[in-house]
Amino acid sequence: MKASELRENFLMFFKEKGHKIVDSSSLLPADPTCLFISAGMQQFAPYLSGEVIPPYKRACSVQKCVRVNDIEEVGDNIHHTFFEMLGNWSFNDYFKEQTIDWALIFLTEACKIPKQRLWVTIFKGKEAISKDIESKKIWLDKGISEQRIFEFGVEDNFWGPIGKTGPCGPCSEIFYDITQTPCEKDKDCGPNCDCGRFVEIWNLVFMEYNKTIEGKFEKMVLQNVDTGIGFERLLTLLQNKGSAYETDLFVGVIKKIEELANIKYEQNKRAFRIVAEHLRAILFITSEGVLPSNLDRGYVLRRLLRRTIVYAKKLGLKNDWHRPIIENIVENYKEQYPEIEKNEQKCKEVIAQERQKFEKTLSRAILEFDRILSKQDKVKSISGQDLFRIRATFGLPFEIIKEITDEKGYIIDKENKDAFDQIMEEHKRLSRAGAQKKFGGVGIEQIEDEGEKQMAINLHTATHLLHQALREVLGEETRQMGSDITSERLRFDFSCPKKLTKQEIEKIEDIVNDKIEKGLIVEKQKMPYEEAIQSGALAFFKERYPQEVFVYIIKEENGSVFSKEICAGPHVKNTSELGKFKIIKEKSIGASLRRIKAILS
Ligand code: ATP
Ligand code: MG
């Protein structure tokens, strides 16, 4: 089965079973402190928590995901930084029996995987939360024998809640038996054994509890299902390969690298895989408008770029090696993700620029290492201070420093590594304090320039007016997906399936300017979170609020409420302080996701 067929078959399978096919969301979550979307469920979080009533009872998707935490694993058979997740959801509709039944039918009938190669896990229970005997019974009934059902605790088989409280529940995972041979350490090895015999392909999460503030697990009224398949992993099995790099997702790319490097994949699989995998991730991340920087998402991108460059060097790739490889990846993915084709040129330029900078840096860093070590006579060991200096001067991530030192036969012993980590920690603490100046409401107090501070406050109030104006013009279902305020402009991300027309933009501006001209009072009230929500105050679903919250209310002259939002402030006292509101940009930032930038003058 080809990659495109697998995506299609999965979606069609669930569509036939009453699921709404939902597009992948953008890779960027609305909450800027959360780096990337890492699972299919994230775009459905407000439905799963019950905060928003879902417009459908069943959904399925193929979601783009990035997991930065797995970066060190890349090169193995099953972990990628960018990957796709196939998922299906039930919003208080079907539950365990149906989920398991369809999962089995999909794998054994649509994908033709022999049932005896599937092993499963269930939650074994802990304290007040009981063992998931229902799932176990269902697996048994469906013909998975007892020896192939393993029980695990909270770490492996209990999901959530995302914050301290909220929906959570047991998971049941499906594994594929690759080798069908027990490992040497353990004759009875099973799922979660690290010997490589099993690969986890599908995680089924049954959200049936609510964790309360007191830490109790109560049965929820809503029963939701969230599932996720690692697309690359399933595809690997279906094509009978050892890893995704040998499937049609990557063969062309690997071939291209072989040609360019003039060596065989088998000679350095890890480096081939890292270059191919990271370039794919870089292509997708830059398609979301992220540029390399030293902070947050930009830093992840930079890390990926630099690792790619180091491994490309290892393979002896020369000249403009990145261009043909990128072209190959685009060719493979453009049908499913048209955004990457649009981004192709920009992505190539980003890589070219980073290469220009970084290749020079690398050579200088290597000279610096040599200089440090030439001062010592015998021991080829580098102190924590020196490591940090190289890290800071050249912006080299530790893993790359390690690559260089390994290559040169230098030693980084534990003591020096610990010293380095400690200096890094302190450095991070200081830069975090600095980063808070990049205010999004909460940090406004930290701006020192009074004029800038006032402008940020004004833009903050304008954001509330804009939010309500959007809802009036585009419909109540319009949801805030993110917000970012500087002392120059506001930025507001929201859900909306289509481009705004010129008329709509004008109408939105008119509404905001009308509220400004009327000089409406901005009221602030303190109340319990529950009460605020019940009274219809808007809340941002990505935010975790305290029990007591502030609500900012802007009322019309006749006393009716125009805008009401839970917010930490600060805001102006009267809308007349704002000046003239103007939208300077409106654009798409992903499937059903749009961004507005606006200013006050
Ligand atoms: P693992 O323990 O194997 O790393 P996980 O427990 O982190 O996986 P989940 O969070 O349950 O995975 O994600 C759902 C599915 O996504 C997994 O069953 C797996 O098939 C796939 N998956 C998870 N991480 C990756 C990754 N880095 N690359 C590719 N696929 C992944
Ligand atoms: Mg898992």
XYZ file of C-alpha atoms and ligand atoms in Angstrom:
633
model
C 0.000 0.000 0.000
C 1.433 3.362 -0.986
C 1.592 6.229 1.498
C -1.171 8.179 -0.225
C -3.384 5.089 -0.279
C -2.917 4.506 3.416
C -3.999 8.053 4.273
C -6.964 7.768 1.954
C -7.983 4.295 3.146
C -7.853 5.357 6.759
C -10.020 8.420 6.215
C -12.495 6.523 4.012
C -12.745 3.689 6.510
C -13.849 6.081 9.225
C -15.881 8.296 6.925
C -18.011 5.287 6.062
C -18.546 4.892 9.771
C -19.990 8.342 10.167
C -16.812 10.315 10.908
C -16.306 13.843 9.680
C -12.963 14.147 7.888
C -11.201 17.138 9.419
C -8.111 18.749 7.851
C -4.831 18.711 9.702
C -4.460 21.843 11.779
C -1.404 24.039 11.498
C 1.730 22.789 13.259
C 1.678 25.847 15.491
C -0.499 25.751 18.594
C -2.151 28.996 19.601
C -0.319 29.020 22.898
C 3.177 30.293 22.022
C 4.746 28.584 25.062
C 3.701 25.280 23.532
C 6.125 24.759 20.665
C 4.388 22.504 18.162
C 1.316 20.364 17.692
C 2.398 16.886 18.723
C -0.806 14.866 18.439
C -4.005 14.708 16.443
C -6.170 15.429 19.467
C -4.898 18.944 20.057
C -7.248 20.653 17.638
C -10.142 18.832 19.289
C -9.118 19.672 22.865
C -12.022 22.066 23.513
C -14.495 19.394 22.385
C -12.860 16.698 24.478
C -12.859 18.865 27.589
C -16.526 19.689 27.086
C -15.796 23.409 26.949
C -17.163 23.706 23.432
C -19.973 21.642 21.985
C -18.554 19.738 19.002
C -20.267 20.322 15.652
C -20.009 16.568 14.924
C -20.025 13.433 17.053
C -17.250 11.608 15.221
C -14.150 12.877 13.505
C -11.014 11.541 11.843
C -7.882 13.241 10.578
C -4.340 12.958 9.302
C -2.451 15.431 11.457
C 0.993 16.941 10.955
C 2.965 16.602 14.192
C 6.340 17.690 15.500
C 7.937 16.166 18.581
C 11.089 17.997 19.485
C 11.685 15.663 22.421
C 12.348 12.819 20.046
C 15.133 14.631 18.182
C 17.882 12.472 19.681
C 16.063 9.305 18.623
C 16.000 10.272 14.972
C 18.008 7.795 12.990
C 16.299 4.819 14.657
C 13.516 2.880 12.939
C 10.510 4.486 14.563
C 11.023 8.072 15.746
C 10.836 11.242 13.727
C 10.731 14.891 14.662
C 8.049 15.488 12.032
C 5.507 12.765 11.466
C 1.876 12.277 10.608
C -0.715 10.888 12.969
C -3.881 9.157 11.836
C -6.660 9.482 14.380
C -10.324 8.966 15.037
C -12.475 10.582 17.732
C -15.771 10.036 19.406
C -17.301 12.974 21.219
C -19.555 11.372 23.748
C -20.711 8.907 21.127
C -19.268 5.386 20.741
C -16.910 4.092 23.410
C -14.571 1.177 24.118
C -16.267 -1.707 22.320
C -16.768 0.130 19.055
C -13.320 1.749 19.133
C -11.545 -1.551 19.615
C -13.712 -3.322 17.088
C -13.024 -0.772 14.342
C -9.324 -0.603 15.170
C -9.073 -4.358 14.724
C -11.119 -4.382 11.548
C -9.026 -1.585 10.084
C -5.734 -3.306 10.844
C -6.702 -6.863 9.963
C -9.089 -6.293 7.064
C -8.225 -2.962 5.444
C -4.482 -3.328 6.143
C -4.431 -7.124 6.090
C -2.206 -7.483 9.132
C -2.461 -11.022 10.545
C -4.263 -10.802 13.870
C -1.751 -13.025 15.652
C 0.920 -10.372 15.162
C -1.057 -7.832 17.153
C -0.439 -7.537 20.879
C -2.186 -5.073 23.130
C -1.832 -3.344 26.475
C -4.441 -2.212 28.966
C -4.379 -0.118 32.142
C -3.841 -2.251 35.230
C -5.373 0.218 37.674
C -3.938 2.287 40.466
C -5.395 3.078 43.883
C -8.865 4.529 43.380
C -8.807 4.164 39.600
C -9.822 0.678 38.707
C -8.255 -1.640 36.173
C -9.680 -1.342 32.677
C -11.322 -4.770 32.733
C -13.830 -3.718 30.092
C -11.139 -3.213 27.469
C -9.476 -6.455 28.425
C -12.733 -8.332 28.024
C -13.374 -6.735 24.648
C -9.913 -7.708 23.349
C -10.462 -11.263 24.556
C -13.881 -11.396 22.904
C -12.386 -10.150 19.646
C -9.856 -12.957 19.597
C -6.690 -11.483 21.115
C -5.453 -14.240 23.368
C -4.705 -13.633 27.024
C -0.918 -14.097 26.545
C -0.907 -11.184 24.125
C -2.665 -8.761 26.480
C -0.238 -6.946 28.793
C -1.138 -4.711 31.712
C 0.712 -1.512 32.578
C 0.407 1.322 35.058
C -0.096 5.045 34.907
C 3.149 5.900 33.056
C 2.306 3.802 30.013
C -1.434 3.386 30.003
C -3.148 6.357 31.542
C -3.609 9.588 29.658
C -3.944 13.082 31.083
C -5.212 15.324 32.372
C -3.362 17.998 30.419
C -3.193 20.363 33.385
C -3.801 19.636 37.042
C -7.468 18.903 36.502
C -9.744 17.794 33.697
C -10.590 14.816 31.519
C -8.311 11.801 31.587
C -8.547 8.052 31.312
C -7.002 4.685 30.555
C -5.309 3.895 27.238
C -5.147 0.676 25.384
C -2.280 0.391 22.928
C -1.814 -1.859 19.931
C 1.635 -3.216 19.136
C 2.925 -5.130 16.154
C 5.183 -8.105 16.671
C 8.054 -7.554 14.251
C 10.371 -10.477 14.861
C 8.015 -12.991 16.515
C 11.012 -14.113 18.563
C 11.431 -13.503 22.297
C 14.480 -11.501 23.227
C 17.462 -12.964 25.024
C 16.868 -11.149 28.295
C 13.277 -12.193 28.714
C 11.568 -15.248 27.270
C 8.194 -13.688 28.001
C 8.975 -10.351 26.466
C 6.009 -8.338 25.289
C 4.880 -4.828 24.398
C 7.065 -2.083 25.892
C 10.086 -4.424 26.012
C 12.951 -2.377 24.616
C 14.445 -5.233 22.602
C 12.919 -4.016 19.358
C 10.602 -6.960 18.864
C 7.494 -4.819 19.217
C 6.500 -1.484 17.780
C 3.641 0.590 19.134
C 1.347 1.554 16.322
C -1.947 2.736 17.778
C -2.908 4.335 21.032
C -6.593 4.279 22.035
C -7.468 6.692 24.824
C -10.737 6.349 26.681
C -11.510 9.569 28.502
C -13.879 8.508 31.199
C -12.596 10.312 34.298
C -12.392 13.864 35.445
C -9.602 14.738 37.837
C -10.874 17.258 40.379
C -8.985 19.994 42.197
C -8.856 17.744 45.259
C -7.089 15.142 43.131
C -10.058 12.772 42.954
C -10.895 10.823 39.817
C -14.610 11.037 39.158
C -16.402 9.172 36.395
C -17.238 11.723 33.725
C -20.646 12.259 32.250
C -19.017 12.690 28.850
C -17.236 9.678 27.450
C -14.833 10.612 24.710
C -12.415 8.607 22.619
C -9.116 9.868 21.202
C -6.879 7.635 19.118
C -3.596 8.025 17.273
C -1.657 5.881 14.826
C 1.930 6.631 13.881
C 1.452 6.877 10.123
C 5.095 6.183 9.220
C 5.175 3.169 11.526
C 2.083 1.568 10.058
C 3.243 2.282 6.532
C 6.594 0.630 7.291
C 4.826 -2.580 8.291
C 2.481 -2.542 5.362
C 5.350 -2.167 2.928
C 7.318 -4.837 4.752
C 10.266 -2.569 5.438
C 12.556 -1.947 8.367
C 11.873 1.764 8.663
C 10.052 4.631 6.986
C 13.271 5.512 5.129
C 12.799 2.454 2.960
C 9.135 3.191 2.178
C 7.891 5.352 -0.670
C 7.905 8.331 1.715
C 11.690 8.418 1.673
C 13.278 6.044 -0.891
C 13.585 8.761 -3.495
C 15.167 11.116 -1.003
C 17.659 8.527 0.190
C 18.571 7.744 -3.429
C 19.088 11.406 -4.115
C 21.444 11.698 -1.118
C 23.360 8.606 -2.279
C 23.826 10.244 -5.657
C 24.954 13.553 -4.191
C 27.247 12.069 -1.553
C 28.465 9.313 -3.796
C 28.269 6.778 -0.978
C 25.696 4.107 -0.143
C 22.923 4.431 2.440
C 24.207 1.266 4.143
C 27.546 2.929 4.808
C 26.101 5.494 7.197
C 22.397 4.913 7.675
C 22.118 7.196 10.668
C 23.536 10.242 8.895
C 21.419 9.586 5.787
C 18.310 9.298 7.923
C 19.015 12.409 9.955
C 19.601 14.527 6.861
C 16.458 13.223 5.139
C 14.268 13.396 8.214
C 15.394 16.805 9.415
C 15.039 18.348 5.970
C 11.449 17.116 5.853
C 10.784 18.684 9.261
C 12.522 21.912 8.218
C 10.369 22.098 5.110
C 7.158 21.724 7.097
C 8.170 24.068 9.908
C 9.286 26.853 7.570
C 5.965 26.428 5.720
C 4.294 27.703 8.864
C 6.249 30.930 8.662
C 8.804 30.029 11.349
C 12.301 31.406 10.756
C 15.516 30.384 12.486
C 16.171 32.338 15.684
C 17.500 31.814 19.173
C 14.152 31.486 20.853
C 11.330 28.964 21.046
C 10.149 27.649 17.684
C 12.833 29.502 15.775
C 15.410 27.815 17.939
C 14.017 24.371 17.235
C 14.259 25.148 13.547
C 17.824 26.369 13.971
C 18.718 23.210 15.864
C 17.308 21.054 13.089
C 19.138 23.087 10.462
C 22.449 22.872 12.257
C 22.172 19.179 12.924
C 21.374 18.655 9.248
C 24.424 20.658 8.224
C 26.700 18.696 10.565
C 25.466 15.356 9.245
C 25.557 16.544 5.655
C 29.212 17.413 6.234
C 29.771 13.932 7.600
C 28.374 12.502 4.406
C 30.631 14.759 2.389
C 27.714 16.553 0.734
C 28.957 19.523 -1.246
C 27.802 22.671 -2.991
C 24.089 23.249 -3.004
C 23.191 19.790 -1.742
C 20.061 20.913 0.064
C 18.214 22.068 -3.049
C 17.770 18.765 -4.895
C 16.890 17.013 -1.633
C 14.217 19.563 -0.788
C 12.829 19.257 -4.332
C 12.525 15.545 -3.829
C 10.641 15.885 -0.555
C 8.308 18.493 -2.029
C 7.543 16.169 -4.900
C 6.554 13.467 -2.418
C 4.372 15.573 -0.191
C 2.931 18.370 -2.278
C -0.283 16.635 -3.107
C -1.211 16.032 0.498
C 0.248 19.336 1.761
C 0.155 22.044 -0.924
C 1.567 24.589 1.541
C 5.035 23.070 1.233
C 5.209 23.611 -2.492
C 4.388 27.274 -2.011
C 7.141 27.451 0.551
C 9.771 25.585 -1.440
C 11.827 28.575 -2.593
C 11.716 30.290 0.754
C 12.743 27.134 2.525
C 15.732 26.691 0.224
C 16.813 30.261 0.912
C 16.465 29.814 4.667
C 18.676 26.736 4.495
C 21.197 28.453 2.228
C 21.496 31.388 4.619
C 21.830 29.234 7.682
C 24.439 27.123 5.918
C 26.428 30.166 4.982
C 26.523 31.338 8.567
C 26.875 28.006 10.212
C 29.518 26.425 8.029
C 31.806 29.341 8.837
C 30.924 29.070 12.495
C 31.671 25.383 12.495
C 35.135 25.863 11.059
C 35.869 28.603 13.583
C 34.586 26.472 16.441
C 36.829 23.616 15.409
C 39.817 25.980 15.383
C 38.827 27.159 18.856
C 38.701 23.601 20.142
C 42.149 23.000 18.724
C 43.429 26.190 20.363
C 42.036 25.231 23.791
C 43.483 21.794 23.565
C 46.856 22.870 22.268
C 47.348 24.640 25.600
C 47.018 21.389 27.479
C 49.717 18.845 27.193
C 48.269 15.399 27.479
C 44.688 15.152 28.629
C 42.292 15.832 25.823
C 39.538 16.940 28.187
C 37.487 20.138 27.973
C 36.223 22.074 31.000
C 32.580 23.053 31.547
C 33.526 26.729 31.235
C 35.199 26.175 27.875
C 32.261 24.113 26.681
C 29.903 26.905 27.608
C 32.094 29.501 25.966
C 32.063 27.557 22.713
C 28.341 27.012 23.079
C 27.726 30.719 23.638
C 30.225 32.131 21.153
C 29.276 29.885 18.271
C 25.706 29.045 19.230
C 26.445 25.354 18.926
C 24.022 22.980 20.621
C 25.709 20.528 22.955
C 24.953 17.567 20.725
C 26.915 19.201 17.924
C 29.808 20.049 20.201
C 29.746 16.392 21.139
C 29.817 15.356 17.493
C 32.900 17.495 16.884
C 34.716 16.384 20.012
C 33.964 12.720 19.345
C 35.311 13.072 15.873
C 38.515 14.622 17.170
C 38.903 12.175 20.012
C 38.425 14.758 22.781
C 36.786 13.718 26.005
C 33.891 15.366 27.802
C 33.890 13.706 31.204
C 30.913 13.698 33.555
C 32.262 16.360 35.884
C 32.765 18.817 33.050
C 29.420 17.980 31.519
C 27.697 18.614 34.875
C 29.489 21.939 35.224
C 28.410 22.845 31.708
C 24.768 21.913 32.460
C 24.817 24.072 35.557
C 26.090 27.126 33.702
C 23.487 26.500 30.989
C 20.680 26.328 33.541
C 21.646 29.675 35.029
C 21.935 31.150 31.553
C 18.456 29.875 30.629
C 16.966 31.290 33.824
C 18.317 34.711 32.965
C 17.094 34.621 29.389
C 13.647 33.463 30.500
C 13.388 36.536 32.680
C 14.267 38.579 29.613
C 11.826 36.745 27.380
C 8.900 37.739 29.554
C 9.262 41.202 28.183
C 7.798 39.725 25.051
C 4.455 40.357 26.623
C 1.147 38.838 25.715
C -0.947 40.574 28.315
C 0.606 39.273 31.486
C 4.071 40.660 31.038
C 3.106 44.209 30.171
C 4.197 45.420 33.629
C 7.723 44.569 32.694
C 8.025 47.045 29.831
C 10.136 49.940 30.985
C 9.334 52.618 28.423
C 6.096 54.294 29.556
C 4.962 55.161 26.037
C 5.478 51.629 24.812
C 3.717 50.268 27.832
C 0.658 52.441 27.227
C 0.516 51.375 23.577
C 0.658 47.703 24.585
C -2.207 48.258 27.022
C -4.227 50.056 24.352
C -3.621 47.237 21.876
C -4.665 44.765 24.501
C -8.069 46.421 24.895
C -8.327 46.718 21.116
C -7.778 42.948 20.953
C -10.933 42.397 23.021
C -12.909 44.698 20.745
C -11.556 42.933 17.681
C -12.393 39.504 19.103
C -16.051 40.442 19.563
C -16.219 42.259 16.216
C -14.943 39.099 14.500
C -17.655 37.067 16.176
C -20.315 39.533 15.083
C -19.161 39.606 11.475
C -18.047 35.981 10.983
C -20.304 34.174 13.444
C -20.279 33.169 17.101
C -18.317 30.002 16.319
C -15.216 32.068 15.561
C -12.677 31.125 18.187
C -9.528 32.767 19.426
C -6.545 30.544 18.630
C -3.772 32.830 19.755
C -2.757 36.380 20.504
C 0.485 38.298 20.654
C 0.955 41.966 21.451
C 3.997 44.168 21.037
C 4.176 47.917 21.528
C 3.673 48.321 17.787
C 0.872 46.020 16.798
C -1.550 43.357 17.900
C -1.729 39.953 16.336
C -4.791 37.771 16.643
C -5.211 34.203 15.402
C -8.656 32.726 15.018
C -10.541 29.846 13.515
C -12.163 30.652 10.195
C -12.524 28.427 7.148
C -12.087 31.098 4.491
C -10.311 34.279 3.553
C -12.004 37.429 4.800
C -13.464 39.669 2.118
C -12.572 43.329 1.873
C -16.095 44.161 3.032
C -15.768 41.937 6.072
C -12.477 43.523 7.044
C -13.973 46.981 6.715
C -16.990 45.972 8.743
C -14.766 44.636 11.517
C -12.744 47.861 11.557
C -15.937 49.895 11.638
C -17.321 48.015 14.615
C -14.101 48.453 16.597
C -13.802 52.137 15.696
C -17.450 52.670 16.570
C -16.851 51.285 20.079
C -13.777 53.493 20.416
C -15.634 56.615 19.310
C -18.475 55.930 21.716
C -16.031 56.048 24.628
C -17.313 52.932 26.399
C -16.258 52.157 29.951
C -14.052 49.108 30.490
C -15.164 47.413 33.692
C -13.148 44.929 35.696
C -14.731 42.333 37.985
C -13.307 39.542 40.060
C -15.271 36.282 40.247
C -14.893 32.508 40.418
C -13.896 30.958 37.072
C -17.044 28.788 36.945
C -19.269 31.791 37.426
C -17.435 33.751 34.747
C -17.908 30.958 32.228
C -21.558 30.518 33.134
C -22.169 34.213 32.651
C -20.883 33.867 29.096
C -17.416 35.342 29.499
C -15.030 34.249 26.744
C -12.035 32.228 27.839
C -9.035 31.111 25.895
C -9.090 27.322 25.839
C -5.322 27.001 25.828
C -5.014 28.866 29.071
C -5.309 27.272 32.496
C -7.091 29.726 34.716
C -7.002 30.037 38.491
C -10.176 29.519 40.520
C -10.682 33.265 40.890
C -10.379 35.275 37.701
C -10.745 38.825 36.440
C -13.369 39.511 33.844
C -13.174 42.595 31.640
C -16.536 43.860 30.439
C -17.197 46.505 27.815
C -20.827 47.624 27.804
C -22.719 49.574 25.159
C -24.251 52.927 26.085
C -27.618 51.191 26.647
C -26.049 48.803 29.151
C -25.971 45.674 26.973
C -22.711 43.745 27.047
C -20.530 44.088 23.950
C -17.448 42.200 25.112
C -16.807 40.030 28.138
C -13.570 38.115 28.528
C -11.639 36.432 31.261
C -8.300 38.200 31.233
C -5.473 39.196 33.526
C -5.305 42.696 32.030
C -4.186 45.410 32.150
C -6.635 47.432 30.064
C -7.572 51.058 29.506
C -10.409 52.545 31.563
C -12.290 53.913 28.572
C -12.210 52.875 24.911
C -11.867 56.519 23.878
C -8.197 56.264 24.844
C -7.426 53.953 21.936
C -7.220 56.137 18.821
C -7.960 54.773 15.365
C -7.990 51.031 14.749
C -6.722 49.599 11.486
C -6.212 46.050 10.194
C -2.914 45.946 8.322
C -2.820 42.286 7.415
C -5.109 39.272 7.148
C -3.762 35.904 6.098
C -4.019 32.145 6.422
C -1.685 30.393 8.853
C -2.990 26.866 8.371
C -6.127 24.876 7.758
C -9.084 26.941 8.969
C -6.761 29.236 10.823
C -6.292 32.922 10.067
C -4.209 35.731 11.447
C -4.930 39.420 11.703
C -2.391 42.101 12.451
C -3.709 45.491 13.438
C -2.471 48.827 14.744
C -3.790 51.853 16.570
C -2.879 55.309 15.328
P 6.706 5.760 21.723
O 6.659 5.371 23.164
O 6.815 4.602 20.785
O 7.708 6.825 21.444
P 4.439 7.405 22.349
O 3.892 6.667 23.500
O 5.239 8.625 22.578
O 5.289 6.414 21.393
P 1.797 8.396 21.606
O 1.967 9.667 22.328
O 0.883 7.367 22.160
O 3.243 7.742 21.348
O 1.404 8.747 20.070
C 0.526 7.977 19.272
C 1.242 7.241 18.164
O 2.114 8.108 17.420
C 2.161 6.154 18.688
O 1.440 4.983 18.862
C 3.200 6.028 17.607
O 2.763 5.110 16.625
C 3.260 7.402 16.980
N 4.481 8.172 17.367
C 4.775 8.695 18.570
N 5.936 9.359 18.562
C 6.417 9.272 17.290
C 7.572 9.781 16.619
N 8.482 10.519 17.246
N 7.713 9.497 15.317
C 6.801 8.767 14.659
N 5.686 8.263 15.210
C 5.477 8.507 16.521
Mg 1.873 5.710 23.947
